[in-house]
Coordinates of C-alpha atoms and ligand atoms in Angstrom, one line a residue:
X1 CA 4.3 -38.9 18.2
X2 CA 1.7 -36.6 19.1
X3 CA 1.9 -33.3 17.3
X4 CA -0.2 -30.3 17.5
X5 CA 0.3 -27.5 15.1
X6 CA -0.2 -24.0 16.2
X7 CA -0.9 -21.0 13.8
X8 CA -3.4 -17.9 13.9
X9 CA -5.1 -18.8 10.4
X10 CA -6.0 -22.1 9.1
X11 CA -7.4 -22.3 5.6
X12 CA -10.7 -22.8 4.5
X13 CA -11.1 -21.4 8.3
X14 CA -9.6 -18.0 8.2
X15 CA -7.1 -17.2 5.9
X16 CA -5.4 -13.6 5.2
X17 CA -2.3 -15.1 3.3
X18 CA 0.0 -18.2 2.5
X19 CA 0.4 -19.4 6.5
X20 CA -3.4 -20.2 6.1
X21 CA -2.7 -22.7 3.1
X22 CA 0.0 -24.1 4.8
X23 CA -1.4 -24.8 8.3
X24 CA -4.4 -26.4 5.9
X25 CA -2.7 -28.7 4.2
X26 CA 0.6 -29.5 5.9
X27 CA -0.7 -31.0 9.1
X28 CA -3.1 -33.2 6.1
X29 CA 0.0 -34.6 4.4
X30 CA 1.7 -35.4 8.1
X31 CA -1.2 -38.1 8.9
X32 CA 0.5 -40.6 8.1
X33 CA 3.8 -40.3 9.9
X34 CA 2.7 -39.4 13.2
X35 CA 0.4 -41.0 15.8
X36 CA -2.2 -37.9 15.8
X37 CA -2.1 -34.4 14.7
X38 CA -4.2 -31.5 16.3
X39 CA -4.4 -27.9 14.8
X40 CA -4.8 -25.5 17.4
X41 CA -6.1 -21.8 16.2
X42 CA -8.3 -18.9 17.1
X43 CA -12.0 -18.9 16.5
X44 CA -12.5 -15.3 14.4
X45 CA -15.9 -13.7 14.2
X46 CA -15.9 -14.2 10.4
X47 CA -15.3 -18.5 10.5
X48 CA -19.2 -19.5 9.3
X49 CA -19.5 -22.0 12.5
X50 CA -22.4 -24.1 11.2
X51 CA -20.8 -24.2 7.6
X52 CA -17.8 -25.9 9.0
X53 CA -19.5 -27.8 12.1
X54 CA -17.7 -26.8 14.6
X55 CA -19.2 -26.8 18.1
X56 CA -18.1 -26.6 21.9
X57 CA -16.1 -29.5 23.5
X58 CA -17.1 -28.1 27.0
X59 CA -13.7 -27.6 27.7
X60 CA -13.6 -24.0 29.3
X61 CA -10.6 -21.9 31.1
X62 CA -9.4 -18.6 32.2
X63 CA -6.7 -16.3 31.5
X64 CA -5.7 -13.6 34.1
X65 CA -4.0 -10.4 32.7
X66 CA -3.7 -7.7 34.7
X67 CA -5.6 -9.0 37.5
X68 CA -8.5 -10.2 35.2
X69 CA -10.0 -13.2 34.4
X70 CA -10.3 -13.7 30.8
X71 CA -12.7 -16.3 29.8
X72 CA -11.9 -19.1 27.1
X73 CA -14.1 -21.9 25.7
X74 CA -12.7 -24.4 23.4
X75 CA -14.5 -25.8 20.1
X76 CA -13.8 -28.2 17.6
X77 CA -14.6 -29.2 14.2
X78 CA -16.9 -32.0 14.7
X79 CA -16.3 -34.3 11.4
X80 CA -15.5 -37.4 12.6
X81 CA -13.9 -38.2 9.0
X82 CA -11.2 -35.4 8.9
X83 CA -7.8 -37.1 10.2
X84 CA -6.8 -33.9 11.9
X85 CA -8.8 -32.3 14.9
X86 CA -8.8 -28.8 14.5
X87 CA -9.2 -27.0 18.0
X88 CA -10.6 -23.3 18.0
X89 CA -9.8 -20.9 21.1
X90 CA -13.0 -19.1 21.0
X91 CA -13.0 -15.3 23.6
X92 CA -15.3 -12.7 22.5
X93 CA -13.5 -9.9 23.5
X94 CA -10.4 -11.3 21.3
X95 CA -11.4 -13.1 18.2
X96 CA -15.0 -12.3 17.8
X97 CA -14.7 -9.1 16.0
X98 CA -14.9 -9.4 11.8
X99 CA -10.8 -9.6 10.5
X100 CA -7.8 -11.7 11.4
X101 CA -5.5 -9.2 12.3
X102 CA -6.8 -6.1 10.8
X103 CA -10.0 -3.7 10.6
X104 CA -12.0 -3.3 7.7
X105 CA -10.1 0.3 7.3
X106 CA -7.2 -1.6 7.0
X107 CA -5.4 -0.6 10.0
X108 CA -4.3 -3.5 12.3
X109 CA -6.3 -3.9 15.5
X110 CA -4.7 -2.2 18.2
X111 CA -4.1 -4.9 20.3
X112 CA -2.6 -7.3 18.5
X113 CA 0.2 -8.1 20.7
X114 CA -2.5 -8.9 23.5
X115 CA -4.8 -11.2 21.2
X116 CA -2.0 -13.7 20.5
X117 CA -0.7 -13.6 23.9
X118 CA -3.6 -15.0 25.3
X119 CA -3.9 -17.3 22.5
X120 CA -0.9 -18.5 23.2
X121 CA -1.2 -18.5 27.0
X122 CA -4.7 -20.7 26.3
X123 CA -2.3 -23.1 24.2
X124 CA -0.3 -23.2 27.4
X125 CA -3.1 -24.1 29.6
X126 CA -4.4 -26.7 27.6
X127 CA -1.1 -28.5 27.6
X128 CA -0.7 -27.7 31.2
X129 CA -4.1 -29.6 32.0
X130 CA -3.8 -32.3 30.0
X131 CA -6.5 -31.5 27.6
X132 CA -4.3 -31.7 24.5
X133 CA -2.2 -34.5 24.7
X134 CA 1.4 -33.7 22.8
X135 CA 4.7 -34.0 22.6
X136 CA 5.5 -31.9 19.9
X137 CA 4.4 -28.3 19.7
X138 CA 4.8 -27.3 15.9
X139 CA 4.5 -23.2 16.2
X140 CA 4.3 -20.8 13.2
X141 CA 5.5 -16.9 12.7
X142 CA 5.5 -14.6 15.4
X143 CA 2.0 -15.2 16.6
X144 CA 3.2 -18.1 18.4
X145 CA 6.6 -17.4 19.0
X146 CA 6.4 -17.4 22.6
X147 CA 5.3 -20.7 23.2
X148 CA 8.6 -22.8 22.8
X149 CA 10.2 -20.3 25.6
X150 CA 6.6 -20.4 28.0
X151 CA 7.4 -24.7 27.6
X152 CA 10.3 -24.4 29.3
X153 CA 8.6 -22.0 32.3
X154 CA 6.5 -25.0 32.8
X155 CA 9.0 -28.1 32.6
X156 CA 6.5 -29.9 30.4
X157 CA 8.1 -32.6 28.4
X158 CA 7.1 -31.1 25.1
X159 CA 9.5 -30.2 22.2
X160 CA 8.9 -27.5 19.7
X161 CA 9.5 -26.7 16.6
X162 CA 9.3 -23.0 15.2
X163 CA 8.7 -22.6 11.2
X164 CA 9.1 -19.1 10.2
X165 CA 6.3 -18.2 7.2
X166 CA 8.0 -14.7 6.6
X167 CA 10.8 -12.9 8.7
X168 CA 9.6 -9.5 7.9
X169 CA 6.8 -10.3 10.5
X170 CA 8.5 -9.8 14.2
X171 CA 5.3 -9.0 16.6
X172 CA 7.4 -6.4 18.5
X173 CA 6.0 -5.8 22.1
X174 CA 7.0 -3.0 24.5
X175 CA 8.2 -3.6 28.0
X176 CA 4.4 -2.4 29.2
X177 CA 3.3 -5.3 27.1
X178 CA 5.3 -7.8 28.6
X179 CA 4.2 -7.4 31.7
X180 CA 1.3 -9.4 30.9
X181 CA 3.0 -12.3 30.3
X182 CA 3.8 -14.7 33.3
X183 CA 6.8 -13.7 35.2
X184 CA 9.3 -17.1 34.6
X185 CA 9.3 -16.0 31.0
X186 CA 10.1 -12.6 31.4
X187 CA 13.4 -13.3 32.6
X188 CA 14.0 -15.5 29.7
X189 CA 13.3 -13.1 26.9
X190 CA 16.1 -10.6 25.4
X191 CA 15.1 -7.1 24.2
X192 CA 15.7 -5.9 20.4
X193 CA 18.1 -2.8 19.8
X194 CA 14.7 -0.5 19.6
X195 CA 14.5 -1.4 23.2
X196 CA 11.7 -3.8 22.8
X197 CA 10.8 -7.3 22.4
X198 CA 10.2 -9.5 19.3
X199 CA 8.3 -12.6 19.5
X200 CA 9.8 -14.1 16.0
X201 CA 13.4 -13.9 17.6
X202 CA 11.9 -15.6 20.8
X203 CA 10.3 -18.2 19.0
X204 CA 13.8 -19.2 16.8
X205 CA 15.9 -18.7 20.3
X206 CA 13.9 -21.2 21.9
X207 CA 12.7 -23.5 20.0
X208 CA 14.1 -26.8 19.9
X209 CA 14.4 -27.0 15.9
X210 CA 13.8 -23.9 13.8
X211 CA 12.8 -24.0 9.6
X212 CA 11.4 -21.8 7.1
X213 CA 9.4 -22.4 4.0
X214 CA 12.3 -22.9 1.4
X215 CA 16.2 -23.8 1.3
X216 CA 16.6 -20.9 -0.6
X217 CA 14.7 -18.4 1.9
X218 CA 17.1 -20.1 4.8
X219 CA 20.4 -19.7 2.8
X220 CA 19.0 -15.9 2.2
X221 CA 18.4 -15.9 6.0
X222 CA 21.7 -17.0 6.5
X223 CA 23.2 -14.4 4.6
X224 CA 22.0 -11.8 6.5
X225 CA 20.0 -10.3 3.0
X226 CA 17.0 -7.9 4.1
X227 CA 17.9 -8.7 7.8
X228 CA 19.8 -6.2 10.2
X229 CA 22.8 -7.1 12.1
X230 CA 21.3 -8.1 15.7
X231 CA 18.5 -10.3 13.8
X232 CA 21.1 -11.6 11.7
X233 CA 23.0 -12.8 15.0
X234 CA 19.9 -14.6 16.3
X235 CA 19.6 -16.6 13.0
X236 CA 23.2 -17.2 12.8
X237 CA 23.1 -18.5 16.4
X238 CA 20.2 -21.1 15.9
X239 CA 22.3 -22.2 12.9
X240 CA 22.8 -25.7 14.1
X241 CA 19.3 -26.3 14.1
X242 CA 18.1 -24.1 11.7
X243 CA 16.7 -26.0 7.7
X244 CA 14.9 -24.7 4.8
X245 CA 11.6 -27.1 3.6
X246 CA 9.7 -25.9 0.6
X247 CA 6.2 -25.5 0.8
X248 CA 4.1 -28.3 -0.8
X249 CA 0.3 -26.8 -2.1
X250 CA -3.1 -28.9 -1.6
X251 CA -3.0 -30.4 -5.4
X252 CA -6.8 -31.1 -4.7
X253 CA -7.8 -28.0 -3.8
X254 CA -5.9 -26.3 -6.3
X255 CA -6.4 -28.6 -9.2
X256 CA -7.5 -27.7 -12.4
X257 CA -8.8 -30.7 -13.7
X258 CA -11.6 -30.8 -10.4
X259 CA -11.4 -27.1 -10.0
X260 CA -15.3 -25.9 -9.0
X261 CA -14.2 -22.1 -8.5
X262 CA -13.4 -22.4 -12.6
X263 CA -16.2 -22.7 -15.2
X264 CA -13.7 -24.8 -17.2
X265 CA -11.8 -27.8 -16.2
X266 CA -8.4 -28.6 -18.1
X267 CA -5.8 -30.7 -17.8
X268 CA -2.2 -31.3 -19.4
X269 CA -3.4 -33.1 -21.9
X270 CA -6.3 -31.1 -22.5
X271 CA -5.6 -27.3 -22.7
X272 CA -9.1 -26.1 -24.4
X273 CA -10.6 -25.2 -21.2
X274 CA -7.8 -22.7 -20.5
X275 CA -8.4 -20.8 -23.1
X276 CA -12.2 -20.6 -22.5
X277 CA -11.4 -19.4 -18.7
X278 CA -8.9 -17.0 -20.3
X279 CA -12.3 -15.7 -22.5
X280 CA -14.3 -15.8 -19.2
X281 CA -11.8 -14.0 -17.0
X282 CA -11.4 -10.9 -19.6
X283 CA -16.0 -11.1 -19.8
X284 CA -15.9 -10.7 -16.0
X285 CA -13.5 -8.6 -15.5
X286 CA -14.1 -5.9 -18.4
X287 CA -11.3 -6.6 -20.3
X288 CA -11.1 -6.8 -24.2
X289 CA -11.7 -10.4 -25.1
X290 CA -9.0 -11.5 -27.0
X291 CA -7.6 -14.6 -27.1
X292 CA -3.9 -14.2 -28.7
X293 CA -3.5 -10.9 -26.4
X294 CA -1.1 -11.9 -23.6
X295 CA -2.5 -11.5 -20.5
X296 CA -0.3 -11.1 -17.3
X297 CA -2.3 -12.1 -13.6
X298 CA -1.5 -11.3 -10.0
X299 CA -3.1 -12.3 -6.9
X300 CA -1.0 -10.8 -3.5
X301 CA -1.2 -8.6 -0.1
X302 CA -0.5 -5.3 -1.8
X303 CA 2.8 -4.5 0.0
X304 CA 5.8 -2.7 -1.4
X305 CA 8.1 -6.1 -0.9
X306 CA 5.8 -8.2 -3.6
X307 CA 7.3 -6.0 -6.2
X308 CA 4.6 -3.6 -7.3
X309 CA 6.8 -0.5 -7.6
X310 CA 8.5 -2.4 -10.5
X311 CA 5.0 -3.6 -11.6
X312 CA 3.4 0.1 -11.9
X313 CA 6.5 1.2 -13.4
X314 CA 6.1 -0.5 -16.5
X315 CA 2.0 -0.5 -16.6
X316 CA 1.4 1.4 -19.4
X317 CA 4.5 0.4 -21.6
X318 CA 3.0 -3.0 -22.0
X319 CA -0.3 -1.9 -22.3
X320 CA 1.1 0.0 -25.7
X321 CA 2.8 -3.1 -26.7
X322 CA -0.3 -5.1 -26.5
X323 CA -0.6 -6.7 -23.2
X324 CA -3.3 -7.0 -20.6
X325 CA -3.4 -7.1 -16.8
X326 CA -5.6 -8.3 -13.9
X327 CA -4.7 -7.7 -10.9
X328 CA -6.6 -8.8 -7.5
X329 CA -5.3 -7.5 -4.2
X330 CA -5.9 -6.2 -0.6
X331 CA -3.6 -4.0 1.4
X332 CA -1.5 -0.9 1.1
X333 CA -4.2 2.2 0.1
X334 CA -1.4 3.9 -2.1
X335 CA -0.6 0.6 -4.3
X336 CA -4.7 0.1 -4.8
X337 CA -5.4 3.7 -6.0
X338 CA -1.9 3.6 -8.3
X339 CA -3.6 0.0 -9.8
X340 CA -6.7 1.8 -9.3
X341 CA -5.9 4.9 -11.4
X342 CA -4.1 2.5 -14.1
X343 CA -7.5 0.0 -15.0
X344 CA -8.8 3.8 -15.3
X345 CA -6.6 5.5 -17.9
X346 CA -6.6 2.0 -19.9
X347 CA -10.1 0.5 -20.0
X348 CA -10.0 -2.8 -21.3
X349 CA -6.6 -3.7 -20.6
X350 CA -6.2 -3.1 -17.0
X351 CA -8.5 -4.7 -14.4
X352 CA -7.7 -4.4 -10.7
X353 CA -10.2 -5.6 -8.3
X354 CA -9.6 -4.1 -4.9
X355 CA -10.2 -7.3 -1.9
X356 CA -9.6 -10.6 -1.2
X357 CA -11.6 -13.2 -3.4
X358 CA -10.8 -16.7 -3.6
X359 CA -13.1 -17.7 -6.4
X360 CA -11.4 -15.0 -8.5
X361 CA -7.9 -16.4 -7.6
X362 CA -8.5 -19.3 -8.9
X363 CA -10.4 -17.8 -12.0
X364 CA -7.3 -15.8 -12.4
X365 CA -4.6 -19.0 -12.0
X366 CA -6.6 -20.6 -14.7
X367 CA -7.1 -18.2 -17.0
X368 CA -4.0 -15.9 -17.5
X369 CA -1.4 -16.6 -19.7
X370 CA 1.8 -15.4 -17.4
X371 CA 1.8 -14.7 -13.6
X372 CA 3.9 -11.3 -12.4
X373 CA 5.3 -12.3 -9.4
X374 CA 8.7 -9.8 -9.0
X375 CA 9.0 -9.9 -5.3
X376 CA 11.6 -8.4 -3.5
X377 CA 12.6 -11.2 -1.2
X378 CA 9.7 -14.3 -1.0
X379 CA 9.9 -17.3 2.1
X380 CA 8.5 -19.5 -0.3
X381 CA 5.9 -17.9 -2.1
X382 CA 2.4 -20.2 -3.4
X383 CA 1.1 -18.4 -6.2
X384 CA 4.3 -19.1 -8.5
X385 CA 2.9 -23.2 -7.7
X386 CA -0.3 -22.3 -8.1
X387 CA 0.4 -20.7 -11.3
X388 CA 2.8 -23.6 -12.7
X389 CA 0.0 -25.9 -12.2
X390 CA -2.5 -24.1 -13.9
X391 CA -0.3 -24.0 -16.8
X392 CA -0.1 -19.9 -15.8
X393 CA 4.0 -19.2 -16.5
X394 CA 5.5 -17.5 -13.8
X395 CA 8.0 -14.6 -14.0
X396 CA 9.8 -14.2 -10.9
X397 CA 12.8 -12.5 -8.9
X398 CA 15.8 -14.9 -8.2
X399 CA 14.9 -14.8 -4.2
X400 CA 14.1 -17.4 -1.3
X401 CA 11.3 -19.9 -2.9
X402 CA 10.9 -18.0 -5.9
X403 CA 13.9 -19.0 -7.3
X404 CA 13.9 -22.6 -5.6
X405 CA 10.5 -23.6 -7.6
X406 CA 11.0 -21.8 -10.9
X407 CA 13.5 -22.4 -13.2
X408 CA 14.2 -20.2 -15.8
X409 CA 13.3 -20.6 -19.4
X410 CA 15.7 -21.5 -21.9
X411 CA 14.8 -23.2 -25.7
X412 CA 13.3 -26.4 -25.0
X413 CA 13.9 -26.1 -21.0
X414 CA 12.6 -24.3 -18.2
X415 CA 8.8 -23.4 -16.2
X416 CA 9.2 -19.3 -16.0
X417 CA 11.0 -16.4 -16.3
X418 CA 13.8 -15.6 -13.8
X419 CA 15.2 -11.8 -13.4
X420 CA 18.3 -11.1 -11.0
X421 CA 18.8 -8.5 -9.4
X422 CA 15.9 -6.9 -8.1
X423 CA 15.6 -3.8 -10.6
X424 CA 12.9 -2.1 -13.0
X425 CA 15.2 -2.9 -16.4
X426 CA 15.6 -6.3 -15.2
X427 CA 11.9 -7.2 -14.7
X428 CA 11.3 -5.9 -18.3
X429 CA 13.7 -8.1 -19.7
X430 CA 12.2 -11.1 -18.2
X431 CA 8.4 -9.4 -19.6
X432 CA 10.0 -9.0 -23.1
X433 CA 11.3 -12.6 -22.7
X434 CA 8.6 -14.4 -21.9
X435 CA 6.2 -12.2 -24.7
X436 CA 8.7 -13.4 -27.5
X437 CA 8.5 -17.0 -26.1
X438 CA 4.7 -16.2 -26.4
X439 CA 4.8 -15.8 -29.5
X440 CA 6.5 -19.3 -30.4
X441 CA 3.3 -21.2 -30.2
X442 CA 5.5 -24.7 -30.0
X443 CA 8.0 -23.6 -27.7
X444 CA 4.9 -21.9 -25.5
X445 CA 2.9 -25.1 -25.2
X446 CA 6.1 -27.0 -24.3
X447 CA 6.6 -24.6 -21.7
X448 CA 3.5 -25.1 -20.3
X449 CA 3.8 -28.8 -20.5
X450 CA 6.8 -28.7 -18.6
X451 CA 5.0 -26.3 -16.0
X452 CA 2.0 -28.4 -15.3
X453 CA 4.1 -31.8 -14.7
X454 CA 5.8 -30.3 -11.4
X455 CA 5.2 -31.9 -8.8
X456 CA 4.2 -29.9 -5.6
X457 CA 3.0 -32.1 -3.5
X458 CA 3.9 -32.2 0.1
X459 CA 5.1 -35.6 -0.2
X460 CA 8.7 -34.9 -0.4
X461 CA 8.6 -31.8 2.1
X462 CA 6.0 -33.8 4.9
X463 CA 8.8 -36.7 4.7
X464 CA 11.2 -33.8 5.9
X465 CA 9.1 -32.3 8.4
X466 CA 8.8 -35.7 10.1
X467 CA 12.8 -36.2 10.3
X468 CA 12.6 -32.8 12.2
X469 CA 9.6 -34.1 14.8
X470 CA 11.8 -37.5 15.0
X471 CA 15.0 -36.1 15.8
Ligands
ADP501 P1 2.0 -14.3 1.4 O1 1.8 -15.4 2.4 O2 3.3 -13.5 1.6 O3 0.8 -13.4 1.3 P2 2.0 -16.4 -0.6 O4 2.2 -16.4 -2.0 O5 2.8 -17.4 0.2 O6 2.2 -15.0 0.0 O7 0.5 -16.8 -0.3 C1 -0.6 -15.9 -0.5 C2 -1.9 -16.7 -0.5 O8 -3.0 -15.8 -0.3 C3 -2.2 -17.4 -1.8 O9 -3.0 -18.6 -1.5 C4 -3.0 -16.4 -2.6 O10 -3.8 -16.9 -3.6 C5 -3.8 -15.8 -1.5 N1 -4.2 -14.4 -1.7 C6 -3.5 -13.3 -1.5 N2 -4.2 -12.2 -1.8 C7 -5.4 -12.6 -2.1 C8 -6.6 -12.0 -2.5 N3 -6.7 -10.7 -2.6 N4 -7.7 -12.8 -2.8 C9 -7.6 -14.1 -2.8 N5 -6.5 -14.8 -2.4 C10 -5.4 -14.0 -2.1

């Protein structure tokens, strides 16, 4: 069983969201089912190449769109140690720029489409020559959801299995586009109702077994909720082989007892150093420092579907009631200056760091009391595990992996706060929940008792993957 997993960003590599952490430490937690596991991803401008010793193999190619030769040169991480060989596709013209998928500006690079079909069509040759040596192709999101219908264009004896990370995410390409791509598959792909082509709904067509990140997320699938009717049809009709697998976190990596991004370590039995990070995080951050003040975190892509205009909504009524906020995020420039403009009209109370800073995340995991996490719809969603190992209680939307991993609090039961349906009132009822429970010192320390002995390792969800790979 020789699996290679596919995916455009592989943490600590390049990472601009939760597919990073997963195609970090699921192919990890397979080693020891399967007979070797590859990662195959691009090699981005910004990856620090000496930090992470990677360096050529000497294996070299060429891809030919439009009549030109595009050159490829493969690397690899050279740590004889790590159980996984992770393969980087390294073309200048591609990948070498600063940014995963988008410009400093914000904006996405233009030719998106382009980069991940010759990242995928580089995949392709590799397996065509031999040089990776597979028979399972294990492909993520849209970025690679082309391959599964390009192994059949080839008649390699390779089976594929397509997780989707987020089905917002299609990759829609024009008919111009396609045009790039060889001519067998052409015939094989079937256009959306906008008249175009998307490479998620290729990937789950073709593919010989198709998941995503949480039952939950793959009953909501199921259902049709946030999808339109012809997407719905494509999920409905890849039903037979369709599951749902939760998400499993790297409980080294994000472990507060070891943690070296946090200037205290804690543990369940030990909470002291909680508090202490709680002190440090409101120092750093410019935020009162008071320890019985209730402070509410948030680390996410600032999009509209993670909730914030319920968030910004209610900013400044809990701010009157005595609450604080931090807030680290990246994305939409309307959410950041709405965040932005709130830290402003209440200094010492609201913090919002604009960016994407992983020593912070884990600052703010450690030391906030409750994590907002109201997203409209959520695959699986990390942060929520993050947070209920840190001992940071969640408060979450009944959706997809949200509501899979938290369950809500009742007296002497529970790890968060659950709101249903997705509505302003609603989310305040959970915040006014959760600041009474607060309150109850007892009930708030068996809360976070209960919080912190979840177990989210991949153990469980690994085991599943590999009945996937072995049927
Ligand atoms: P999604 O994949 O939809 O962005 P997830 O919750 O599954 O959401 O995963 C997000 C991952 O990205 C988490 O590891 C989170 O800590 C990280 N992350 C998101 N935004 C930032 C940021 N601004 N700085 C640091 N880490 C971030």
């Amino acid at each position: 069983m020789n699996v290679a997993f596919v995916s455009a960003e592989v943490a600590p590599y390049s990472k601009a969201g939760g597919l990073a952490d997963v195609a970090g430490s699921l192919p990890q937690a397979l080693v020891p089912y399967v007979t070797a596991m590859q990662v195959i991803t691009p090699l981005y401008g910004q990856i620090d190449r000496p930090k992470f010793g990677i360096i050529p193999t000497g294996i070299e190619g060429s891809i030919t769109f439009d009549q030109l030769a595009i050159p490829y040169t493969i690397h690899h991480q050279s740590d004889a140690s790590s159980r996984v060989e992770t393969w980087f596709v390294e073309c200048d013209q591609y990948f070498g720029r600063p940014g995963i998928y988008t410009a400093a500006d914000g904006q996405g690079f233009a030719d998106n489409n382009l980069r991940y079909f010759f990242f995928q069509l580089v995949v392709l040759d590799l397996l065509k020559k031999n040089h990776l040596k597979v028979n399972i192709l294990h492909c993520n999101d849209h970025h690679t959801g082309l391959l599964p219908g390009l192994l059949k264009t080839v008649g390699l004896q390779i089976k594929s299995i397509f997780t989707i990370h987020n089905f917002l995410y299609h990759g829609h390409f024009s008919a111009a586009e396609s045009t790039l791509l060889p001519k067998p598959l052409l015939s094989q792909l079937s256009k959306t109702q906008w008249g175009n082509y998307s490479a998620l709904l290729e990937g789950i067509d073709h593919a010989d077994a198709v998941n995503t990140v949480s039952p939950g997320y793959a009953h909501d699938l199921l259902r049709g909720d946030n999808l339109d009717e012809p997407s719905h049809k494509h999920i409905l009709a890849a039903q037979s082989k369709f599951t749902g697998i939760v998400n499993g976190i790297d409980t080294k990596y994000w472990n507060p007892e070891i943690d070296p991004y946090t200037p205290f370590t804690f543990s369940i039995n030990d909470l002291s150093g909680k508090l202490k990070n709680k002190q440090e995080l409101q120092q750093r951050n410019g935020l009162d420092v008071l320890a019985d003040m209730p402070l509410f975190g948030s680390i996410s892509r600032l999009v509209e579907n993670k909730g914030f205009p319920l968030i910004i909504d209610l900013l400044d009524d809990y701010v009157e009631q005595g609450a604080q906020f931090i807030f680290l995020g990246s994305g939409d420039q309307d959410i950041a200056n709405q965040l932005r403009e709130a830290s402003l009209r209440h200094p010492g109370k609201i913090a919002f760091k604009d960016g994407f800073n992983e020593p912070l995340a884990h600052l703010i995991e450690a030391g906030s009391d409750l994590f907002l996490m109201p997203s409209r719809f959520e695959p699986c969603g990390l942060n929520q595990l993050y947070s209920l190992r840190y001992g940071t209680i969640p408060i979450v939307h009944q959706t997809g992996g949200l509501g899979d991993t938290v369950q809500n609090w009742e007296m002497g039961q529970g790890t968060g706060f659950v709101f249903e349906p997705y509505e302003s009132g609603m989310l305040r009822a959970a915040m006014d929940r959760a600041l009474d429970t607060f309150k109850l010192k007892g009930e708030w320390s068996g809360l976070i008792h209960r919080a912190m002995s979840k177990d989210f390792s991949w153990d469980q969800s690994a085991r599943q993957y590999f009945r996937i790979y072995k049927s």
